[in-house]
Amino acid sequence: DIQMTQSPSSLSASVGDRVTITCRASQNIRRYLNWYQHKPGKAPNLLIYGASSLQSGVPSRFSGSGSGTDFSLTISGLQPEDFATYFCQQSYTNMYTFGQGTTLEIK
Amino acid sequence: EVQLVQSGAEVKKPGESLRISCEGAGYIFADYWIAWVRQMPGKGLEWMGILYPGDSDVRYGPSFQGQVTISADRSTNTAYLQWSRLKASDTAIYYCARLQQLPPNNWFDSWGQGTLVTVSS
């Protein structure tokens, strides 16, 4: 199985900050990496697919990069609604494993 | 608009059976894989399995094979997740999600609102 490891597990930041979350795959997954935002009591929301493609309707302050085993999600200019948990997910295999999540908290 | 609407919260006792549902709307249900994802209390997302309603092809994650049954009814555009004997450790929120495919890539582009399952004696 492909393991996905995110870091950090939690992060404190302020409105307006630029933050980066990283995700590492246990083997080469090329660019088959997706990012989701998840708020308590809500359905997860797709942000980025294919490592760097922005899902329709998602603000441009969200961006993704990486390939192979190392990936990152960057939020440029944090907004109050961005405080949530973020998950990466691999789609290189049809086992679709998720990272353990990164919780972004208000400083 | 694509929508996945899940059945409501359930409270069950250990050993009981349960089936929860996920109804798709706004798209051709048979044409898209539907996955089930578990979130245990305070934990992350775990992919459980996935089903193609068009031919009922089902694949399970290693931790869930033999523990749950995933099925679908194309006539009602509904996918199901079923347990024959619940355990306390099945307490979790369960999400369904639609798989969007742009070969060779794919991703979950629409999610249900989640079903909270509580198993307690």
mmCIF file of N, CA and C in Angstrom, chain A:
data_model
loop_
_atom_site.group_PDB
_atom_site.id
_atom_site.type_symbol
_atom_site.label_atom_id
_atom_site.label_comp_id
_atom_site.label_asym_id
_atom_site.label_seq_id
_atom_site.Cartn_x
_atom_site.Cartn_y
_atom_site.Cartn_z
ATOM 1 N N ASP A 1 0.832 -1.195 0.000
ATOM 2 C CA ASP A 1 0.000 0.000 0.000
ATOM 3 C C ASP A 1 0.874 1.256 0.000
ATOM 4 N N ILE A 2 0.386 2.285 -0.655
ATOM 5 C CA ILE A 2 1.075 3.565 -0.648
ATOM 6 C C ILE A 2 0.664 4.335 0.601
ATOM 7 N N GLN A 3 1.644 4.771 1.361
ATOM 8 C CA GLN A 3 1.394 5.571 2.565
ATOM 9 C C GLN A 3 1.594 7.042 2.226
ATOM 10 N N MET A 4 0.697 7.877 2.766
ATOM 11 C CA MET A 4 0.778 9.309 2.565
ATOM 12 C C MET A 4 1.021 9.972 3.915
ATOM 13 N N THR A 5 2.054 10.782 4.002
ATOM 14 C CA THR A 5 2.421 11.422 5.262
ATOM 15 C C THR A 5 2.411 12.930 5.092
ATOM 16 N N GLN A 6 1.589 13.593 5.881
ATOM 17 C CA GLN A 6 1.500 15.041 5.826
ATOM 18 C C GLN A 6 2.291 15.677 6.957
ATOM 19 N N SER A 7 2.782 16.867 6.707
ATOM 20 C CA SER A 7 3.395 17.656 7.771
ATOM 21 C C SER A 7 3.166 19.140 7.515
ATOM 22 N N PRO A 8 2.989 19.909 8.591
ATOM 23 C CA PRO A 8 2.861 19.425 9.966
ATOM 24 C C PRO A 8 1.480 18.815 10.203
ATOM 25 N N SER A 9 1.257 18.233 11.367
ATOM 26 C CA SER A 9 -0.076 17.713 11.684
ATOM 27 C C SER A 9 -1.005 18.842 12.098
ATOM 28 N N SER A 10 -0.452 19.915 12.632
ATOM 29 C CA SER A 10 -1.238 21.105 12.929
ATOM 30 C C SER A 10 -0.366 22.336 12.720
ATOM 31 N N LEU A 11 -1.040 23.459 12.517
ATOM 32 C CA LEU A 11 -0.340 24.678 12.141
ATOM 33 C C LEU A 11 -1.166 25.865 12.610
ATOM 34 N N SER A 12 -0.529 26.817 13.279
ATOM 35 C CA SER A 12 -1.205 28.052 13.684
ATOM 36 C C SER A 12 -0.738 29.186 12.791
ATOM 37 N N ALA A 13 -1.696 29.974 12.326
ATOM 38 C CA ALA A 13 -1.355 31.082 11.440
ATOM 39 C C ALA A 13 -2.388 32.188 11.599
ATOM 40 N N SER A 14 -2.056 33.340 11.042
ATOM 41 C CA SER A 14 -2.943 34.503 11.142
ATOM 42 C C SER A 14 -3.553 34.830 9.783
ATOM 43 N N VAL A 15 -4.671 35.524 9.816
ATOM 44 C CA VAL A 15 -5.289 35.998 8.578
ATOM 45 C C VAL A 15 -4.263 36.829 7.801
ATOM 46 N N GLY A 16 -4.164 36.530 6.518
ATOM 47 C CA GLY A 16 -3.203 37.225 5.672
ATOM 48 C C GLY A 16 -1.891 36.484 5.476
ATOM 49 N N ASP A 17 -1.600 35.512 6.325
ATOM 50 C CA ASP A 17 -0.354 34.751 6.209
ATOM 51 C C ASP A 17 -0.351 33.867 4.963
ATOM 52 N N ARG A 18 0.849 33.453 4.597
ATOM 53 C CA ARG A 18 1.056 32.449 3.563
ATOM 54 C C ARG A 18 1.519 31.171 4.255
ATOM 55 N N VAL A 19 0.809 30.077 4.006
ATOM 56 C CA VAL A 19 1.159 28.813 4.658
ATOM 57 C C VAL A 19 1.343 27.720 3.609
ATOM 58 N N THR A 20 2.187 26.766 3.963
ATOM 59 C CA THR A 20 2.440 25.628 3.087
ATOM 60 C C THR A 20 2.328 24.344 3.879
ATOM 61 N N ILE A 21 1.598 23.394 3.329
ATOM 62 C CA ILE A 21 1.429 22.064 3.896
ATOM 63 C C ILE A 21 2.084 21.079 2.931
ATOM 64 N N THR A 22 2.813 20.128 3.490
ATOM 65 C CA THR A 22 3.480 19.176 2.611
ATOM 66 C C THR A 22 2.894 17.783 2.775
ATOM 67 N N CYS A 23 3.060 16.995 1.740
ATOM 68 C CA CYS A 23 2.552 15.624 1.683
ATOM 69 C C CYS A 23 3.599 14.779 0.975
ATOM 70 N N ARG A 24 3.981 13.687 1.609
ATOM 71 C CA ARG A 24 4.993 12.806 1.031
ATOM 72 C C ARG A 24 4.403 11.422 0.813
ATOM 73 N N ALA A 25 4.611 10.887 -0.370
ATOM 74 C CA ALA A 25 4.155 9.532 -0.690
ATOM 75 C C ALA A 25 5.279 8.531 -0.454
ATOM 76 N N SER A 26 4.905 7.318 -0.100
ATOM 77 C CA SER A 26 5.902 6.283 0.200
ATOM 78 C C SER A 26 6.538 5.710 -1.065
ATOM 79 N N GLN A 27 5.977 6.042 -2.220
ATOM 80 C CA GLN A 27 6.582 5.663 -3.492
ATOM 81 C C GLN A 27 6.176 6.693 -4.539
ATOM 82 N N ASN A 28 6.803 6.615 -5.677
ATOM 83 C CA ASN A 28 6.521 7.555 -6.756
ATOM 84 C C ASN A 28 5.060 7.442 -7.216
ATOM 85 N N ILE A 29 4.318 8.560 -7.087
ATOM 86 C CA ILE A 29 2.931 8.579 -7.561
ATOM 87 C C ILE A 29 2.744 9.580 -8.701
ATOM 88 N N ARG A 30 3.860 9.940 -9.316
ATOM 89 C CA ARG A 30 3.852 10.891 -10.436
ATOM 90 C C ARG A 30 3.121 12.162 -10.007
ATOM 91 N N ARG A 31 2.026 12.530 -10.636
ATOM 92 C CA ARG A 31 1.289 13.728 -10.222
ATOM 93 C C ARG A 31 -0.128 13.375 -9.804
ATOM 94 N N TYR A 32 -0.330 12.108 -9.389
ATOM 95 C CA TYR A 32 -1.681 11.661 -9.027
ATOM 96 C C TYR A 32 -1.969 11.968 -7.569
ATOM 97 N N LEU A 33 -2.089 13.243 -7.268
ATOM 98 C CA LEU A 33 -2.218 13.712 -5.901
ATOM 99 C C LEU A 33 -3.293 14.798 -5.862
ATOM 100 N N ASN A 34 -4.223 14.646 -4.916
ATOM 101 C CA ASN A 34 -5.326 15.584 -4.779
ATOM 102 C C ASN A 34 -5.346 16.144 -3.367
ATOM 103 N N TRP A 35 -5.894 17.352 -3.228
ATOM 104 C CA TRP A 35 -6.004 18.025 -1.928
ATOM 105 C C TRP A 35 -7.465 18.369 -1.646
ATOM 106 N N TYR A 36 -7.850 18.177 -0.381
ATOM 107 C CA TYR A 36 -9.206 18.473 0.052
ATOM 108 C C TYR A 36 -9.163 19.327 1.307
ATOM 109 N N GLN A 37 -10.187 20.167 1.458
ATOM 110 C CA GLN A 37 -10.418 20.940 2.679
ATOM 111 C C GLN A 37 -11.609 20.317 3.396
ATOM 112 N N HIS A 38 -11.501 20.191 4.712
ATOM 113 C CA HIS A 38 -12.580 19.584 5.472
ATOM 114 C C HIS A 38 -12.844 20.397 6.725
ATOM 115 N N LYS A 39 -14.098 20.846 6.863
ATOM 116 C CA LYS A 39 -14.521 21.565 8.051
ATOM 117 C C LYS A 39 -15.459 20.681 8.854
ATOM 118 N N PRO A 40 -15.431 20.812 10.181
ATOM 119 C CA PRO A 40 -16.273 19.950 11.033
ATOM 120 C C PRO A 40 -17.749 20.038 10.638
ATOM 121 N N GLY A 41 -18.380 18.880 10.519
ATOM 122 C CA GLY A 41 -19.791 18.837 10.201
ATOM 123 C C GLY A 41 -20.136 19.081 8.746
ATOM 124 N N LYS A 42 -19.113 19.252 7.918
ATOM 125 C CA LYS A 42 -19.340 19.513 6.496
ATOM 126 C C LYS A 42 -18.726 18.402 5.647
ATOM 127 N N ALA A 43 -19.145 18.334 4.404
ATOM 128 C CA ALA A 43 -18.526 17.410 3.470
ATOM 129 C C ALA A 43 -17.150 17.933 3.073
ATOM 130 N N PRO A 44 -16.182 17.047 2.889
ATOM 131 C CA PRO A 44 -14.897 17.487 2.345
ATOM 132 C C PRO A 44 -15.087 18.172 1.001
ATOM 133 N N ASN A 45 -14.156 19.071 0.686
ATOM 134 C CA ASN A 45 -14.268 19.877 -0.530
ATOM 135 C C ASN A 45 -12.971 19.765 -1.321
ATOM 136 N N LEU A 46 -13.087 19.353 -2.580
ATOM 137 C CA LEU A 46 -11.908 19.227 -3.430
ATOM 138 C C LEU A 46 -11.332 20.606 -3.728
ATOM 139 N N LEU A 47 -10.016 20.741 -3.533
ATOM 140 C CA LEU A 47 -9.328 21.994 -3.837
ATOM 141 C C LEU A 47 -8.478 21.871 -5.103
ATOM 142 N N ILE A 48 -7.629 20.856 -5.110
ATOM 143 C CA ILE A 48 -6.610 20.685 -6.137
ATOM 144 C C ILE A 48 -6.640 19.234 -6.603
ATOM 145 N N TYR A 49 -6.561 19.009 -7.913
ATOM 146 C CA TYR A 49 -6.421 17.661 -8.434
ATOM 147 C C TYR A 49 -5.228 17.611 -9.377
ATOM 148 N N GLY A 50 -4.704 16.412 -9.566
ATOM 149 C CA GLY A 50 -3.536 16.273 -10.435
ATOM 150 C C GLY A 50 -2.357 17.107 -9.978
ATOM 151 N N ALA A 51 -2.201 17.230 -8.687
ATOM 152 C CA ALA A 51 -1.091 17.924 -8.019
ATOM 153 C C ALA A 51 -1.164 19.447 -8.089
ATOM 154 N N SER A 52 -1.674 20.009 -9.194
ATOM 155 C CA SER A 52 -1.603 21.464 -9.327
ATOM 156 C C SER A 52 -2.795 22.102 -10.020
ATOM 157 N N SER A 53 -3.797 21.323 -10.414
ATOM 158 C CA SER A 53 -4.960 21.891 -11.106
ATOM 159 C C SER A 53 -5.998 22.346 -10.093
ATOM 160 N N LEU A 54 -6.398 23.587 -10.216
ATOM 161 C CA LEU A 54 -7.354 24.172 -9.285
ATOM 162 C C LEU A 54 -8.778 23.764 -9.677
ATOM 163 N N GLN A 55 -9.495 23.184 -8.721
ATOM 164 C CA GLN A 55 -10.876 22.815 -8.977
ATOM 165 C C GLN A 55 -11.704 24.075 -9.240
ATOM 166 N N SER A 56 -12.658 23.965 -10.146
ATOM 167 C CA SER A 56 -13.535 25.080 -10.460
ATOM 168 C C SER A 56 -14.207 25.628 -9.209
ATOM 169 N N GLY A 57 -14.185 26.943 -9.062
ATOM 170 C CA GLY A 57 -14.835 27.585 -7.932
ATOM 171 C C GLY A 57 -13.953 27.784 -6.719
ATOM 172 N N VAL A 58 -12.767 27.181 -6.739
ATOM 173 C CA VAL A 58 -11.847 27.321 -5.605
ATOM 174 C C VAL A 58 -11.021 28.598 -5.789
ATOM 175 N N PRO A 59 -10.890 29.407 -4.744
ATOM 176 C CA PRO A 59 -10.136 30.669 -4.875
ATOM 177 C C PRO A 59 -8.694 30.449 -5.305
ATOM 178 N N SER A 60 -8.184 31.409 -6.057
ATOM 179 C CA SER A 60 -6.833 31.283 -6.617
ATOM 180 C C SER A 60 -5.738 31.410 -5.570
ATOM 181 N N ARG A 61 -6.085 31.746 -4.344
ATOM 182 C CA ARG A 61 -5.051 31.784 -3.281
ATOM 183 C C ARG A 61 -4.572 30.371 -2.916
ATOM 184 N N PHE A 62 -5.316 29.359 -3.353
ATOM 185 C CA PHE A 62 -4.898 27.978 -3.156
ATOM 186 C C PHE A 62 -4.078 27.527 -4.368
ATOM 187 N N SER A 63 -2.942 26.905 -4.091
ATOM 188 C CA SER A 63 -2.144 26.361 -5.184
ATOM 189 C C SER A 63 -1.453 25.083 -4.737
ATOM 190 N N GLY A 64 -1.191 24.205 -5.682
ATOM 191 C CA GLY A 64 -0.519 22.950 -5.397
ATOM 192 C C GLY A 64 0.665 22.748 -6.308
ATOM 193 N N SER A 65 1.647 22.022 -5.801
ATOM 194 C CA SER A 65 2.815 21.731 -6.613
ATOM 195 C C SER A 65 3.403 20.397 -6.193
ATOM 196 N N GLY A 66 4.345 19.922 -7.014
ATOM 197 C CA GLY A 66 5.064 18.700 -6.692
ATOM 198 C C GLY A 66 4.834 17.598 -7.696
ATOM 199 N N SER A 67 5.657 16.576 -7.578
ATOM 200 C CA SER A 67 5.510 15.371 -8.395
ATOM 201 C C SER A 67 6.408 14.296 -7.780
ATOM 202 N N GLY A 68 6.136 13.054 -8.154
ATOM 203 C CA GLY A 68 6.943 11.958 -7.619
ATOM 204 C C GLY A 68 6.501 11.575 -6.229
ATOM 205 N N THR A 69 7.260 11.997 -5.225
ATOM 206 C CA THR A 69 6.914 11.659 -3.843
ATOM 207 C C THR A 69 6.632 12.869 -2.972
ATOM 208 N N ASP A 70 6.979 14.064 -3.421
ATOM 209 C CA ASP A 70 6.854 15.248 -2.570
ATOM 210 C C ASP A 70 5.939 16.293 -3.187
ATOM 211 N N PHE A 71 4.974 16.710 -2.382
ATOM 212 C CA PHE A 71 3.937 17.625 -2.842
ATOM 213 C C PHE A 71 3.688 18.692 -1.788
ATOM 214 N N SER A 72 3.119 19.800 -2.225
ATOM 215 C CA SER A 72 2.771 20.847 -1.272
ATOM 216 C C SER A 72 1.500 21.562 -1.696
ATOM 217 N N LEU A 73 0.799 22.047 -0.685
ATOM 218 C CA LEU A 73 -0.370 22.903 -0.857
ATOM 219 C C LEU A 73 -0.030 24.231 -0.205
ATOM 220 N N THR A 74 -0.194 25.316 -0.940
ATOM 221 C CA THR A 74 0.090 26.642 -0.411
ATOM 222 C C THR A 74 -1.172 27.483 -0.444
ATOM 223 N N ILE A 75 -1.397 28.184 0.652
ATOM 224 C CA ILE A 75 -2.496 29.146 0.711
ATOM 225 C C ILE A 75 -1.858 30.517 0.888
ATOM 226 N N SER A 76 -2.067 31.387 -0.072
ATOM 227 C CA SER A 76 -1.450 32.710 -0.064
ATOM 228 C C SER A 76 -2.470 33.747 0.355
ATOM 229 N N GLY A 77 -2.274 34.316 1.541
ATOM 230 C CA GLY A 77 -3.218 35.299 2.047
ATOM 231 C C GLY A 77 -4.406 34.617 2.703
ATOM 232 N N LEU A 78 -4.141 34.009 3.856
ATOM 233 C CA LEU A 78 -5.179 33.259 4.560
ATOM 234 C C LEU A 78 -6.405 34.113 4.841
ATOM 235 N N GLN A 79 -7.567 33.510 4.616
ATOM 236 C CA GLN A 79 -8.836 34.145 4.945
ATOM 237 C C GLN A 79 -9.475 33.405 6.116
ATOM 238 N N PRO A 80 -10.373 34.065 6.843
ATOM 239 C CA PRO A 80 -10.976 33.395 8.014
ATOM 240 C C PRO A 80 -11.619 32.058 7.677
ATOM 241 N N GLU A 81 -12.179 31.934 6.484
ATOM 242 C CA GLU A 81 -12.862 30.691 6.106
ATOM 243 C C GLU A 81 -11.900 29.558 5.752
ATOM 244 N N ASP A 82 -10.607 29.838 5.732
ATOM 245 C CA ASP A 82 -9.614 28.819 5.372
ATOM 246 C C ASP A 82 -9.181 27.967 6.551
ATOM 247 N N PHE A 83 -9.584 28.342 7.762
ATOM 248 C CA PHE A 83 -9.168 27.569 8.921
ATOM 249 C C PHE A 83 -9.996 26.286 8.967
ATOM 250 N N ALA A 84 -9.307 25.185 8.744
ATOM 251 C CA ALA A 84 -9.947 23.891 8.508
ATOM 252 C C ALA A 84 -8.860 22.826 8.543
ATOM 253 N N THR A 85 -9.250 21.593 8.246
ATOM 254 C CA THR A 85 -8.284 20.504 8.111
ATOM 255 C C THR A 85 -8.105 20.190 6.630
ATOM 256 N N TYR A 86 -6.870 19.942 6.244
ATOM 257 C CA TYR A 86 -6.537 19.687 4.851
ATOM 258 C C TYR A 86 -5.957 18.279 4.714
ATOM 259 N N PHE A 87 -6.440 17.563 3.704
ATOM 260 C CA PHE A 87 -5.990 16.199 3.449
ATOM 261 C C PHE A 87 -5.432 16.084 2.036
ATOM 262 N N CYS A 88 -4.340 15.350 1.916
ATOM 263 C CA CYS A 88 -3.905 14.941 0.592
ATOM 264 C C CYS A 88 -4.406 13.523 0.342
ATOM 265 N N GLN A 89 -4.445 13.119 -0.901
ATOM 266 C CA GLN A 89 -4.957 11.792 -1.274
ATOM 267 C C GLN A 89 -4.307 11.367 -2.580
ATOM 268 N N GLN A 90 -3.804 10.136 -2.614
ATOM 269 C CA GLN A 90 -3.178 9.654 -3.846
ATOM 270 C C GLN A 90 -4.197 8.903 -4.691
ATOM 271 N N SER A 91 -4.090 9.063 -6.003
ATOM 272 C CA SER A 91 -4.945 8.309 -6.922
ATOM 273 C C SER A 91 -4.076 7.559 -7.942
ATOM 274 N N TYR A 92 -2.829 7.284 -7.568
ATOM 275 C CA TYR A 92 -1.950 6.499 -8.444
ATOM 276 C C TYR A 92 -2.412 5.049 -8.508
ATOM 277 N N THR A 93 -2.848 4.554 -7.358
ATOM 278 C CA THR A 93 -3.478 3.234 -7.328
ATOM 279 C C THR A 93 -4.943 3.405 -6.989
ATOM 280 N N ASN A 94 -5.740 2.356 -7.193
ATOM 281 C CA ASN A 94 -7.162 2.479 -6.860
ATOM 282 C C ASN A 94 -7.443 2.095 -5.421
ATOM 283 N N MET A 95 -6.452 2.285 -4.548
ATOM 284 C CA MET A 95 -6.656 2.153 -3.106
ATOM 285 C C MET A 95 -6.881 3.518 -2.459
ATOM 286 N N TYR A 96 -6.588 4.606 -3.171
ATOM 287 C CA TYR A 96 -6.981 5.971 -2.829
ATOM 288 C C TYR A 96 -6.656 6.397 -1.397
ATOM 289 N N THR A 97 -5.492 6.137 -0.916
ATOM 290 C CA THR A 97 -5.139 6.459 0.465
ATOM 291 C C THR A 97 -5.025 7.961 0.689
ATOM 292 N N PHE A 98 -5.423 8.368 1.917
ATOM 293 C CA PHE A 98 -5.362 9.756 2.340
ATOM 294 C C PHE A 98 -4.188 9.965 3.294
ATOM 295 N N GLY A 99 -3.719 11.189 3.350
ATOM 296 C CA GLY A 99 -2.824 11.582 4.421
ATOM 297 C C GLY A 99 -3.617 11.713 5.708
ATOM 298 N N GLN A 100 -2.905 11.892 6.812
ATOM 299 C CA GLN A 100 -3.571 11.913 8.120
ATOM 300 C C GLN A 100 -4.213 13.261 8.421
ATOM 301 N N GLY A 101 -3.941 14.256 7.600
ATOM 302 C CA GLY A 101 -4.568 15.556 7.781
ATOM 303 C C GLY A 101 -3.674 16.580 8.451
ATOM 304 N N THR A 102 -3.862 17.838 8.092
ATOM 305 C CA THR A 102 -3.196 18.976 8.726
ATOM 306 C C THR A 102 -4.271 19.954 9.152
ATOM 307 N N THR A 103 -4.326 20.234 10.444
ATOM 308 C CA THR A 103 -5.318 21.174 10.960
ATOM 309 C C THR A 103 -4.719 22.561 11.027
ATOM 310 N N LEU A 104 -5.350 23.486 10.349
ATOM 311 C CA LEU A 104 -4.902 24.875 10.298
ATOM 312 C C LEU A 104 -5.746 25.677 11.276
ATOM 313 N N GLU A 105 -5.086 26.232 12.280
ATOM 314 C CA GLU A 105 -5.783 26.937 13.347
ATOM 315 C C GLU A 105 -5.424 28.411 13.339
ATOM 316 N N ILE A 106 -6.307 29.204 13.891
ATOM 317 C CA ILE A 106 -6.064 30.640 13.992
ATOM 318 C C ILE A 106 -5.092 30.924 15.122
ATOM 319 N N LYS A 107 -4.058 31.726 14.837
ATOM 320 C CA LYS A 107 -3.098 32.097 15.871
ATOM 321 C C LYS A 107 -3.682 33.205 16.735
#
